[in-house]
PDB file of C-alpha atoms in Angstrom:
ATOM      1  CA  MET A   1     -39.547 -58.585  -0.439  1.00 54.00           C
ATOM      2  CA  ASN A   2     -41.055 -62.088  -1.517  1.00 52.00           C
ATOM      3  CA  THR A   3     -40.617 -62.194  -5.161  1.00 52.00           C
ATOM      4  CA  HIS A   4     -42.233 -66.365  -5.617  1.00 57.00           C
ATOM      5  CA  ASP A   5     -45.189 -66.123  -7.668  1.00 63.00           C
ATOM      6  CA  PRO A   6     -46.582 -69.120  -9.386  1.00 61.00           C
ATOM      7  CA  ALA A   7     -47.961 -67.076 -12.477  1.00 64.00           C
ATOM      8  CA  GLN A   8     -44.205 -66.129 -12.876  1.00 73.00           C
ATOM      9  CA  GLY A   9     -41.897 -68.129 -15.351  1.00 80.00           C
ATOM     10  CA  LYS A  10     -38.908 -69.691 -14.467  1.00 85.00           C
ATOM     11  CA  LEU A  11     -37.104 -66.393 -15.926  1.00 89.00           C
ATOM     12  CA  ALA A  12     -39.197 -63.814 -14.580  1.00 91.00           C
ATOM     13  CA  SER A  13     -38.697 -65.233 -10.927  1.00 91.00           C
ATOM     14  CA  GLU A  14     -34.766 -65.265 -11.443  1.00 92.00           C
ATOM     15  CA  TYR A  15     -34.750 -62.063 -12.739  1.00 94.00           C
ATOM     16  CA  LEU A  16     -37.186 -60.790  -9.932  1.00 94.00           C
ATOM     17  CA  LYS A  17     -35.194 -62.158  -7.525  1.00 94.00           C
ATOM     18  CA  GLU A  18     -32.013 -60.608  -8.511  1.00 94.00           C
ATOM     19  CA  LEU A  19     -33.846 -57.353  -8.767  1.00 94.00           C
ATOM     20  CA  ASP A  20     -34.228 -57.620  -5.520  1.00 93.00           C
ATOM     21  CA  THR A  21     -31.553 -58.540  -4.088  1.00 93.00           C
ATOM     22  CA  ALA A  22     -29.669 -55.718  -5.988  1.00 93.00           C
ATOM     23  CA  LEU A  23     -32.432 -53.370  -4.666  1.00 91.00           C
ATOM     24  CA  ALA A  24     -30.908 -54.161  -1.255  1.00 88.00           C
ATOM     25  CA  ALA A  25     -29.943 -50.380  -0.799  1.00 82.00           C
ATOM     26  CA  SER A  26     -32.794 -48.768  -2.142  1.00 84.00           C
ATOM     27  CA  PRO A  27     -35.775 -47.933   0.917  1.00 83.00           C
ATOM     28  CA  ARG A  28     -37.990 -50.320   1.297  1.00 84.00           C
ATOM     29  CA  ALA A  29     -40.788 -48.329  -1.141  1.00 85.00           C
ATOM     30  CA  VAL A  30     -38.912 -47.453  -3.571  1.00 87.00           C
ATOM     31  CA  ARG A  31     -37.322 -51.462  -3.756  1.00 90.00           C
ATOM     32  CA  ASP A  32     -41.409 -52.547  -3.267  1.00 90.00           C
ATOM     33  CA  ASP A  33     -42.485 -50.864  -5.927  1.00 89.00           C
ATOM     34  CA  ILE A  34     -39.594 -51.283  -8.660  1.00 91.00           C
ATOM     35  CA  VAL A  35     -39.953 -54.816  -7.852  1.00 92.00           C
ATOM     36  CA  SER A  36     -44.145 -55.559  -8.012  1.00 89.00           C
ATOM     37  CA  ASP A  37     -44.152 -53.087 -10.671  1.00 89.00           C
ATOM     38  CA  ILE A  38     -41.657 -55.166 -12.932  1.00 91.00           C
ATOM     39  CA  ALA A  39     -43.383 -58.483 -11.672  1.00 90.00           C
ATOM     40  CA  GLY A  40     -47.192 -57.472 -12.635  1.00 87.00           C
ATOM     41  CA  GLU A  41     -45.047 -56.945 -16.166  1.00 87.00           C
ATOM     42  CA  LEU A  42     -44.481 -60.263 -16.145  1.00 88.00           C
ATOM     43  CA  ARG A  43     -46.985 -62.163 -15.107  1.00 86.00           C
ATOM     44  CA  GLY A  44     -48.488 -64.638 -16.817  1.00 83.00           C
ATOM     45  CA  LEU A  45     -45.884 -64.111 -20.394  1.00 86.00           C
ATOM     46  CA  SER A  46     -44.500 -66.618 -22.076  1.00 87.00           C
ATOM     47  CA  GLU A  47     -40.588 -67.540 -21.558  1.00 88.00           C
ATOM     48  CA  THR A  48     -40.025 -65.861 -25.430  1.00 90.00           C
ATOM     49  CA  ASP A  49     -41.957 -62.775 -23.716  1.00 91.00           C
ATOM     50  CA  ALA A  50     -40.543 -62.560 -20.887  1.00 90.00           C
ATOM     51  CA  ARG A  51     -37.394 -62.850 -21.978  1.00 92.00           C
ATOM     52  CA  GLU A  52     -38.420 -59.874 -24.785  1.00 92.00           C
ATOM     53  CA  ARG A  53     -39.015 -58.168 -21.696  1.00 91.00           C
ATOM     54  CA  ILE A  54     -36.697 -58.746 -19.845  1.00 92.00           C
ATOM     55  CA  ALA A  55     -34.034 -57.821 -22.565  1.00 92.00           C
ATOM     56  CA  ARG A  56     -35.079 -54.590 -22.561  1.00 89.00           C
ATOM     57  CA  LEU A  57     -35.215 -54.023 -18.420  1.00 90.00           C
ATOM     58  CA  GLY A  58     -31.804 -54.264 -18.400  1.00 91.00           C
ATOM     59  CA  ASP A  59     -28.638 -55.306 -15.924  1.00 93.00           C
ATOM     60  CA  PRO A  60     -30.799 -55.750 -12.750  1.00 94.00           C
ATOM     61  CA  ARG A  61     -27.190 -54.266 -11.537  1.00 94.00           C
ATOM     62  CA  ALA A  62     -27.725 -51.525 -13.653  1.00 93.00           C
ATOM     63  CA  ILE A  63     -31.241 -50.860 -12.351  1.00 93.00           C
ATOM     64  CA  ALA A  64     -30.005 -50.600  -8.412  1.00 92.00           C
ATOM     65  CA  ALA A  65     -26.816 -48.403 -10.052  1.00 91.00           C
ATOM     66  CA  ASP A  66     -29.679 -45.705 -11.465  1.00 90.00           C
ATOM     67  CA  ALA A  67     -31.438 -46.116  -8.387  1.00 90.00           C
ATOM     68  CA  VAL A  68     -29.281 -45.830  -6.146  1.00 87.00           C
ATOM     69  CA  ALA A  69     -27.585 -42.750  -8.482  1.00 86.00           C
ATOM     70  CA  GLU A  70     -31.476 -41.309  -8.564  1.00 85.00           C
ATOM     71  CA  GLN A  71     -31.992 -41.353  -4.594  1.00 81.00           C
ATOM     72  CA  ARG A  72     -28.193 -39.424  -3.586  1.00 74.00           C
ATOM     73  CA  THR A  73     -29.388 -36.415  -6.690  1.00 66.00           C
ATOM     74  CA  GLU A  74     -32.534 -36.030  -4.015  1.00 62.00           C
ATOM     75  CA  ALA A  75     -29.919 -36.066  -1.121  1.00 61.00           C
ATOM     76  CA  ASP A  76     -27.460 -33.661  -2.846  1.00 62.00           C
ATOM     77  CA  ALA A  77     -30.040 -31.007  -3.458  1.00 61.00           C
ATOM     78  CA  ARG A  78     -31.717 -31.234   0.194  1.00 62.00           C
ATOM     79  CA  PRO A  79     -30.409 -28.445   2.024  1.00 64.00           C
ATOM     80  CA  VAL A  80     -27.847 -29.627   4.961  1.00 68.00           C
ATOM     81  CA  THR A  81     -28.546 -28.050   8.258  1.00 81.00           C
ATOM     82  CA  LYS A  82     -27.209 -28.467  11.646  1.00 85.00           C
ATOM     83  CA  ALA A  83     -30.066 -28.771  13.497  1.00 89.00           C
ATOM     84  CA  TYR A  84     -29.638 -32.880  13.961  1.00 91.00           C
ATOM     85  CA  PRO A  85     -25.881 -33.288  14.602  1.00 92.00           C
ATOM     86  CA  THR A  86     -26.964 -29.735  17.191  1.00 93.00           C
ATOM     87  CA  VAL A  87     -29.757 -31.560  18.883  1.00 93.00           C
ATOM     88  CA  THR A  88     -27.156 -35.091  19.448  1.00 93.00           C
ATOM     89  CA  ALA A  89     -25.388 -32.982  21.053  1.00 93.00           C
ATOM     90  CA  VAL A  90     -27.866 -31.376  23.981  1.00 93.00           C
ATOM     91  CA  VAL A  91     -28.564 -34.684  24.349  1.00 93.00           C
ATOM     92  CA  LEU A  92     -25.251 -36.228  24.044  1.00 92.00           C
ATOM     93  CA  THR A  93     -23.659 -33.668  26.782  1.00 92.00           C
ATOM     94  CA  ALA A  94     -26.264 -32.659  28.948  1.00 92.00           C
ATOM     95  CA  GLY A  95     -28.195 -36.040  29.294  1.00 89.00           C
ATOM     96  CA  TRP A  96     -25.175 -36.903  31.526  1.00 86.00           C
ATOM     97  CA  TYR A  97     -26.501 -34.643  34.094  1.00 89.00           C
ATOM     98  CA  LEU A  98     -30.393 -33.982  33.881  1.00 90.00           C
ATOM     99  CA  VAL A  99     -31.198 -37.612  32.769  1.00 89.00           C
ATOM    100  CA  PRO A 100     -28.722 -39.451  34.178  1.00 86.00           C
ATOM    101  CA  PHE A 101     -27.154 -42.613  31.927  1.00 86.00           C
ATOM    102  CA  PHE A 102     -30.590 -42.670  29.829  1.00 91.00           C
ATOM    103  CA  GLY A 103     -30.335 -39.097  28.516  1.00 91.00           C
ATOM    104  CA  TRP A 104     -26.466 -39.873  27.513  1.00 93.00           C
ATOM    105  CA  VAL A 105     -27.846 -43.610  26.403  1.00 93.00           C
ATOM    106  CA  ALA A 106     -30.622 -40.874  23.930  1.00 94.00           C
ATOM    107  CA  GLY A 107     -27.266 -39.072  22.532  1.00 94.00           C
ATOM    108  CA  LEU A 108     -25.734 -42.469  21.783  1.00 95.00           C
ATOM    109  CA  ILE A 109     -28.926 -43.491  20.253  1.00 94.00           C
ATOM    110  CA  MET A 110     -29.578 -40.416  17.858  1.00 94.00           C
ATOM    111  CA  ILE A 111     -25.326 -40.876  16.757  1.00 94.00           C
ATOM    112  CA  GLY A 112     -26.272 -44.424  16.206  1.00 92.00           C
ATOM    113  CA  VAL A 113     -28.757 -43.593  13.646  1.00 90.00           C
ATOM    114  CA  GLY A 114     -27.612 -40.151  12.070  1.00 88.00           C
ATOM    115  CA  GLU A 115     -27.988 -40.869   8.753  1.00 79.00           C
ATOM    116  CA  ARG A 116     -25.667 -38.098   7.593  1.00 78.00           C
ATOM    117  CA  TRP A 117     -22.849 -39.899   9.190  1.00 83.00           C
ATOM    118  CA  THR A 118     -20.499 -42.372   8.059  1.00 80.00           C
ATOM    119  CA  GLY A 119     -20.033 -45.983   9.686  1.00 82.00           C
ATOM    120  CA  SER A 120     -16.188 -45.220  11.029  1.00 86.00           C
ATOM    121  CA  VAL A 121     -17.446 -41.641  12.439  1.00 89.00           C
ATOM    122  CA  LYS A 122     -20.112 -43.326  14.508  1.00 92.00           C
ATOM    123  CA  ARG A 123     -18.491 -45.721  15.715  1.00 93.00           C
ATOM    124  CA  THR A 124     -15.525 -43.508  16.310  1.00 94.00           C
ATOM    125  CA  ALA A 125     -17.755 -41.131  18.008  1.00 95.00           C
ATOM    126  CA  ILE A 126     -20.021 -43.536  20.161  1.00 95.00           C
ATOM    127  CA  LEU A 127     -16.347 -44.919  21.646  1.00 95.00           C
ATOM    128  CA  ALA A 128     -14.763 -42.136  22.925  1.00 96.00           C
ATOM    129  CA  SER A 129     -18.131 -41.325  24.464  1.00 95.00           C
ATOM    130  CA  VAL A 130     -18.622 -44.260  25.765  1.00 95.00           C
ATOM    131  CA  ALA A 131     -14.680 -44.418  27.120  1.00 95.00           C
ATOM    132  CA  GLY A 132     -14.957 -40.942  28.918  1.00 93.00           C
ATOM    133  CA  ALA A 133     -18.070 -42.461  30.801  1.00 93.00           C
ATOM    134  CA  VAL A 134     -16.385 -45.698  31.724  1.00 94.00           C
ATOM    135  CA  VAL A 135     -12.730 -43.646  32.980  1.00 92.00           C
ATOM    136  CA  SER A 136     -14.681 -41.375  34.619  1.00 91.00           C
ATOM    137  CA  SER A 137     -17.321 -44.040  36.656  1.00 90.00           C
ATOM    138  CA  ALA A 138     -13.837 -46.334  36.957  1.00 91.00           C
ATOM    139  CA  ALA A 139     -12.415 -43.747  38.555  1.00 88.00           C
ATOM    140  CA  PHE A 140     -15.439 -42.969  40.784  1.00 88.00           C
ATOM    141  CA  ILE A 141     -15.927 -46.090  42.148  1.00 88.00           C
ATOM    142  CA  LEU A 142     -12.266 -46.407  42.951  1.00 87.00           C
ATOM    143  CA  LEU A 143     -11.736 -43.619  44.624  1.00 85.00           C
ATOM    144  CA  ARG A 144     -15.194 -43.278  46.473  1.00 82.00           C
ATOM    145  CA  GLY A 145     -14.560 -43.647  50.430  1.00 79.00           C
ATOM    146  CA  MET A 146     -11.257 -42.722  50.229  1.00 80.00           C
ATOM    147  CA  ASP A 147     -10.181 -39.586  51.433  1.00 78.00           C
ATOM    148  CA  TYR A 148      -9.607 -37.568  48.291  1.00 75.00           C
ATOM    149  CA  GLY A 149     -13.026 -38.962  47.191  1.00 75.00           C
ATOM    150  CA  ILE A 150     -14.116 -35.971  46.205  1.00 85.00           C
ATOM    151  CA  VAL A 151     -11.351 -36.251  43.207  1.00 87.00           C
ATOM    152  CA  GLY A 152     -13.726 -38.774  42.015  1.00 86.00           C
ATOM    153  CA  LEU A 153     -16.909 -36.990  41.876  1.00 87.00           C
ATOM    154  CA  VAL A 154     -15.072 -34.114  40.153  1.00 89.00           C
ATOM    155  CA  ILE A 155     -14.044 -36.870  37.233  1.00 90.00           C
ATOM    156  CA  LEU A 156     -17.187 -38.292  37.408  1.00 89.00           C
ATOM    157  CA  LEU A 157     -18.676 -34.573  36.690  1.00 89.00           C
ATOM    158  CA  VAL A 158     -16.426 -33.419  34.325  1.00 93.00           C
ATOM    159  CA  VAL A 159     -14.365 -35.798  32.152  1.00 93.00           C
ATOM    160  CA  PRO A 160     -17.902 -37.070  30.616  1.00 93.00           C
ATOM    161  CA  LEU A 161     -18.816 -33.604  30.420  1.00 93.00           C
ATOM    162  CA  ILE A 162     -14.996 -32.815  28.175  1.00 94.00           C
ATOM    163  CA  THR A 163     -15.323 -35.587  25.926  1.00 95.00           C
ATOM    164  CA  ASN A 164     -18.306 -35.465  24.578  1.00 94.00           C
ATOM    165  CA  ILE A 165     -18.215 -31.748  23.903  1.00 94.00           C
ATOM    166  CA  PHE A 166     -15.085 -32.871  21.830  1.00 94.00           C
ATOM    167  CA  VAL A 167     -17.318 -35.780  20.368  1.00 95.00           C
ATOM    168  CA  SER A 168     -20.427 -33.159  19.637  1.00 94.00           C
ATOM    169  CA  SER A 169     -17.477 -31.173  18.140  1.00 93.00           C
ATOM    170  CA  TYR A 170     -16.498 -34.193  15.682  1.00 93.00           C
ATOM    171  CA  LEU A 171     -19.718 -35.273  14.776  1.00 93.00           C
ATOM    172  CA  ARG A 172     -21.053 -31.285  14.197  1.00 90.00           C
ATOM    173  CA  ALA A 173     -18.113 -31.060  11.514  1.00 88.00           C
ATOM    174  CA  ARG A 174     -18.850 -34.156  10.043  1.00 87.00           C
ATOM    175  CA  TRP A 175     -22.513 -33.662   9.593  1.00 84.00           C
ATOM    176  CA  SER A 176     -22.563 -33.565   5.638  1.00 69.00           C
TER     177      SER A 176
ATOM    178  CA  MET B   1     -17.473 -34.986 -20.220  1.00 45.00           C
ATOM    179  CA  THR B   2     -20.404 -34.998 -22.832  1.00 47.00           C
ATOM    180  CA  SER B   3     -22.479 -37.963 -20.578  1.00 55.00           C
ATOM    181  CA  ASP B   4     -21.773 -35.410 -17.704  1.00 66.00           C
ATOM    182  CA  VAL B   5     -22.984 -32.801 -19.328  1.00 72.00           C
ATOM    183  CA  GLY B   6     -26.351 -34.768 -20.698  1.00 73.00           C
ATOM    184  CA  THR B   7     -26.458 -35.916 -16.999  1.00 73.00           C
ATOM    185  CA  GLN B   8     -26.493 -32.772 -15.353  1.00 74.00           C
ATOM    186  CA  LEU B   9     -29.011 -31.309 -18.088  1.00 78.00           C
ATOM    187  CA  ARG B  10     -31.682 -34.807 -17.616  1.00 80.00           C
ATOM    188  CA  LYS B  11     -31.285 -33.960 -14.045  1.00 76.00           C
ATOM    189  CA  GLY B  12     -33.798 -30.341 -13.818  1.00 80.00           C
ATOM    190  CA  VAL B  13     -35.403 -31.510 -16.828  1.00 92.00           C
ATOM    191  CA  VAL B  14     -36.675 -35.448 -15.767  1.00 93.00           C
ATOM    192  CA  GLU B  15     -39.843 -34.562 -13.266  1.00 93.00           C
ATOM    193  CA  TYR B  16     -41.117 -31.923 -15.509  1.00 95.00           C
ATOM    194  CA  CYS B  17     -41.480 -34.473 -18.759  1.00 96.00           C
ATOM    195  CA  VAL B  18     -42.345 -37.390 -16.089  1.00 96.00           C
ATOM    196  CA  LEU B  19     -45.380 -34.247 -15.190  1.00 97.00           C
ATOM    197  CA  GLY B  20     -45.834 -33.665 -19.201  1.00 96.00           C
ATOM    198  CA  LEU B  21     -46.229 -37.207 -19.707  1.00 96.00           C
ATOM    199  CA  LEU B  22     -48.899 -37.338 -17.101  1.00 96.00           C
ATOM    200  CA  GLN B  23     -51.018 -34.239 -18.534  1.00 96.00           C
ATOM    201  CA  ARG B  24     -51.554 -36.329 -21.118  1.00 95.00           C
ATOM    202  CA  GLU B  25     -53.312 -39.309 -19.674  1.00 94.00           C
ATOM    203  CA  PRO B  26     -52.633 -41.418 -16.438  1.00 94.00           C
ATOM    204  CA  ALA B  27     -49.716 -44.010 -17.099  1.00 93.00           C
ATOM    205  CA  TYR B  28     -48.196 -46.703 -14.759  1.00 91.00           C
ATOM    206  CA  GLY B  29     -44.353 -47.210 -13.946  1.00 92.00           C
ATOM    207  CA  TRP B  30     -43.512 -49.385 -17.061  1.00 90.00           C
ATOM    208  CA  LYS B  31     -45.187 -47.392 -19.712  1.00 92.00           C
ATOM    209  CA  ILE B  32     -43.807 -44.294 -18.065  1.00 95.00           C
ATOM    210  CA  SER B  33     -40.098 -45.540 -18.128  1.00 93.00           C
ATOM    211  CA  GLU B  34     -40.646 -47.028 -21.387  1.00 92.00           C
ATOM    212  CA  ARG B  35     -40.936 -43.327 -22.758  1.00 93.00           C
ATOM    213  CA  LEU B  36     -38.362 -42.085 -21.038  1.00 94.00           C
ATOM    214  CA  VAL B  37     -36.219 -44.784 -21.712  1.00 92.00           C
ATOM    215  CA  GLU B  38     -36.876 -44.838 -26.083  1.00 91.00           C
ATOM    216  CA  LEU B  39     -36.194 -40.838 -25.423  1.00 91.00           C
ATOM    217  CA  GLY B  40     -32.743 -40.940 -23.820  1.00 89.00           C
ATOM    218  CA  LEU B  41     -34.208 -39.130 -20.877  1.00 91.00           C
ATOM    219  CA  ILE B  42     -33.233 -41.824 -18.355  1.00 91.00           C
ATOM    220  CA  GLY B  43     -31.403 -44.860 -18.647  1.00 88.00           C
ATOM    221  CA  SER B  44     -33.254 -47.253 -16.926  1.00 90.00           C
ATOM    222  CA  ILE B  45     -36.661 -47.736 -14.997  1.00 92.00           C
ATOM    223  CA  GLY B  46     -34.276 -47.389 -11.559  1.00 92.00           C
ATOM    224  CA  THR B  47     -34.012 -43.734 -11.736  1.00 92.00           C
ATOM    225  CA  LEU B  48     -37.869 -43.212 -12.315  1.00 94.00           C
ATOM    226  CA  TYR B  49     -38.486 -44.784  -9.007  1.00 93.00           C
ATOM    227  CA  PRO B  50     -36.755 -42.960  -6.742  1.00 92.00           C
ATOM    228  CA  LEU B  51     -38.210 -39.758  -9.260  1.00 92.00           C
ATOM    229  CA  LEU B  52     -42.124 -40.944  -9.002  1.00 93.00           C
ATOM    230  CA  ALA B  53     -41.893 -41.432  -4.630  1.00 91.00           C
ATOM    231  CA  ARG B  54     -40.435 -37.717  -4.725  1.00 90.00           C
ATOM    232  CA  LEU B  55     -42.910 -35.745  -6.866  1.00 94.00           C
ATOM    233  CA  ARG B  56     -45.647 -37.878  -4.840  1.00 93.00           C
ATOM    234  CA  ASP B  57     -43.761 -36.559  -1.790  1.00 90.00           C
ATOM    235  CA  ARG B  58     -44.215 -33.110  -3.160  1.00 92.00           C
ATOM    236  CA  LYS B  59     -48.097 -34.038  -3.793  1.00 94.00           C
ATOM    237  CA  LEU B  60     -47.260 -33.082  -7.426  1.00 96.00           C
ATOM    238  CA  ILE B  61     -48.639 -36.434  -8.675  1.00 96.00           C
ATOM    239  CA  ALA B  62     -51.144 -39.408  -7.153  1.00 95.00           C
ATOM    240  CA  ALA B  63     -50.776 -42.817  -7.294  1.00 92.00           C
ATOM    241  CA  HIS B  64     -53.884 -45.624  -7.276  1.00 89.00           C
ATOM    242  CA  ALA B  65     -54.260 -48.570  -7.990  1.00 84.00           C
ATOM    243  CA  ASP B  66     -56.020 -50.162 -11.123  1.00 76.00           C
ATOM    244  CA  GLU B  67     -57.027 -53.882 -10.688  1.00 67.00           C
ATOM    245  CA  SER B  68     -59.381 -53.876 -13.779  1.00 69.00           C
ATOM    246  CA  ASP B  69     -56.801 -56.500 -15.047  1.00 66.00           C
ATOM    247  CA  SER B  70     -56.483 -58.754 -12.861  1.00 64.00           C
ATOM    248  CA  ALA B  71     -53.563 -60.544 -13.964  1.00 66.00           C
ATOM    249  CA  ARG B  72     -51.917 -57.013 -14.051  1.00 70.00           C
ATOM    250  CA  PRO B  73     -53.442 -54.878 -11.043  1.00 73.00           C
ATOM    251  CA  ARG B  74     -51.108 -51.879 -11.803  1.00 82.00           C
ATOM    252  CA  LYS B  75     -50.391 -48.687  -9.571  1.00 87.00           C
ATOM    253  CA  TYR B  76     -51.449 -45.607 -12.173  1.00 92.00           C
ATOM    254  CA  TYR B  77     -50.049 -42.196 -11.532  1.00 95.00           C
ATOM    255  CA  THR B  78     -52.194 -39.122 -12.848  1.00 96.00           C
ATOM    256  CA  LEU B  79     -51.170 -35.160 -12.497  1.00 96.00           C
ATOM    257  CA  THR B  80     -52.598 -33.051  -9.433  1.00 97.00           C
ATOM    258  CA  PRO B  81     -53.439 -29.538  -9.548  1.00 97.00           C
ATOM    259  CA  GLN B  82     -50.439 -28.804  -7.727  1.00 96.00           C
ATOM    260  CA  GLY B  83     -48.340 -30.990 -10.313  1.00 96.00           C
ATOM    261  CA  LEU B  84     -50.179 -28.916 -13.162  1.00 97.00           C
ATOM    262  CA  THR B  85     -49.758 -25.473 -11.769  1.00 96.00           C
ATOM    263  CA  GLU B  86     -45.936 -26.784 -11.287  1.00 95.00           C
ATOM    264  CA  LEU B  87     -45.769 -28.053 -14.982  1.00 96.00           C
ATOM    265  CA  SER B  88     -47.778 -24.753 -15.955  1.00 96.00           C
ATOM    266  CA  GLU B  89     -44.684 -22.476 -14.106  1.00 95.00           C
ATOM    267  CA  PHE B  90     -41.771 -24.643 -15.536  1.00 95.00           C
ATOM    268  CA  ARG B  91     -42.863 -24.341 -19.191  1.00 94.00           C
ATOM    269  CA  ALA B  92     -43.568 -21.318 -18.880  1.00 94.00           C
ATOM    270  CA  GLN B  93     -39.717 -20.386 -17.904  1.00 94.00           C
ATOM    271  CA  TRP B  94     -38.115 -23.234 -20.748  1.00 93.00           C
ATOM    272  CA  ARG B  95     -39.585 -21.629 -23.567  1.00 90.00           C
ATOM    273  CA  PRO B  96     -37.554 -18.574 -23.720  1.00 93.00           C
ATOM    274  CA  PHE B  97     -34.795 -20.475 -21.320  1.00 91.00           C
ATOM    275  CA  ALA B  98     -34.694 -23.159 -24.726  1.00 90.00           C
ATOM    276  CA  SER B  99     -34.950 -20.534 -26.933  1.00 90.00           C
ATOM    277  CA  ALA B 100     -31.879 -18.292 -25.072  1.00 92.00           C
ATOM    278  CA  VAL B 101     -29.811 -21.251 -25.194  1.00 89.00           C
ATOM    279  CA  ASP B 102     -30.367 -22.236 -28.756  1.00 88.00           C
ATOM    280  CA  GLY B 103     -29.836 -18.294 -29.499  1.00 88.00           C
ATOM    281  CA  LEU B 104     -26.310 -19.049 -28.374  1.00 90.00           C
ATOM    282  CA  ILE B 105     -25.143 -22.417 -29.335  1.00 87.00           C
ATOM    283  CA  GLY B 106     -27.373 -23.302 -32.363  1.00 80.00           C
ATOM    284  CA  ASP B 107     -26.361 -24.006 -35.621  1.00 77.00           C
ATOM    285  CA  ASP B 108     -27.100 -20.906 -36.317  1.00 72.00           C
ATOM    286  CA  ALA B 109     -26.175 -18.906 -33.443  1.00 66.00           C
ATOM    287  CA  PRO B 110     -23.884 -15.478 -34.779  1.00 67.00           C
ATOM    288  CA  LEU B 111     -20.163 -16.425 -34.318  1.00 65.00           C
ATOM    289  CA  ASP B 112     -19.351 -12.118 -33.886  1.00 61.00           C
ATOM    290  CA  GLY B 113     -22.928 -10.709 -33.175  1.00 53.00           C
ATOM    291  CA  ASP B 114     -25.131  -9.144 -31.022  1.00 55.00           C
ATOM    292  CA  LEU B 115     -25.367 -11.710 -28.213  1.00 54.00           C
ATOM    293  CA  SER B 116     -27.652 -10.035 -26.239  1.00 52.00           C
ATOM    294  CA  ARG B 117     -30.075 -10.990 -29.002  1.00 52.00           C
ATOM    295  CA  PRO B 118     -31.705 -13.973 -27.911  1.00 50.00           C
ATOM    296  CA  SER B 119     -34.698 -13.852 -25.439  1.00 49.00           C
ATOM    297  CA  GLU B 120     -32.562 -11.392 -22.830  1.00 48.00           C
ATOM    298  CA  GLU B 121     -36.480 -11.624 -20.820  1.00 49.00           C
ATOM    299  CA  GLY B 122     -36.899 -14.970 -20.782  1.00 47.00           C
ATOM    300  CA  LEU B 123     -33.788 -15.826 -19.075  1.00 49.00           C
ATOM    301  CA  THR B 124     -34.457 -13.174 -16.291  1.00 48.00           C
ATOM    302  CA  ARG B 125     -37.669 -13.942 -15.549  1.00 46.00           C
TER     303      ARG B 125
END
C-alpha cells in the first residue's frame, strides 16, 4: 500500500510505513484496512496530537503480531477437510495419463498453491514428482528404438504412477 | 497460564462484543478498537481487523464509507439483521452461562454445598 500522503506529518508517515511493512504477512485486504483507517485518523493532526495517538496505538510490530495471531485463530477454527489434497492427488497422478504433461503440471501447481503445506513439504513433493517424471522420460528416450524398447515404455507408464502415489500419500498426511 | 485463560475466554466472546457495540450505533474501526482495548478485550487494533473481516464474510456486519468528513473519510460498520439474530441468540445463552459459572467459581459460591444449583437450565439449552 502507498503510505505517502502529503497531509500526514513526518511522524505519522514513518509510523504508517513501519506498520505497512510489519503487516506484510497479513492478507492484503486486512493490511489495507488497518493502514488506511489509521492513516485516516492521523491525517491532518499536529505532531503533538499524532504522537499522542500513535502512543495509544502502540508498536506496529505488536499490532502486526496481534493481526497474525487473530488470523491463526480463524484458521484453527476452520474444519480441516482432505478434499484439496485428494483432488491434487488425482490431478497429479491421473493427469500424467489423461492430459499428458499439462495434467501433471496442473497437479504440481496445485501443490505449489496448497495453503496448508509448508514450503519444505511443497518442495519435497514437487522435486520427487519431477524426479520420477525425468527418470521415466529419460529411460523411455534412451531405450527407444532398441530391442527392449518396450521396457522404456513400461518405465514411462509405471514409474510416474508409483512416484505420484507416494507423493500424494505424503501430501495428504501433511495437510493440516 | 493466567494470560492463556484470558486469551481463551476472550476468543469466544469478542466477536459478540463487537456486535453488541454496533447494535448501539454504527462505528468505525478505530472507535471500536479503542473501546475494546480500554476494556481489555483485545490487545491492539491488530486483533480487530481480521475479526471484522470475518464478521463481514459471515454477513453479520456491513461496511459503508462515510465521507461527510472529507479530511477523514471513514469506513463505518453496522449490524445486519443476521448479525442481530446471532447476537440475540448469544445473549440468550450468555446470561445463564455466566450465572452458572459465577455460581460455581464466584466469591459467593458454596464451597461444600449443592453443585447442581446454578442455572442448569441455561447450560443444557
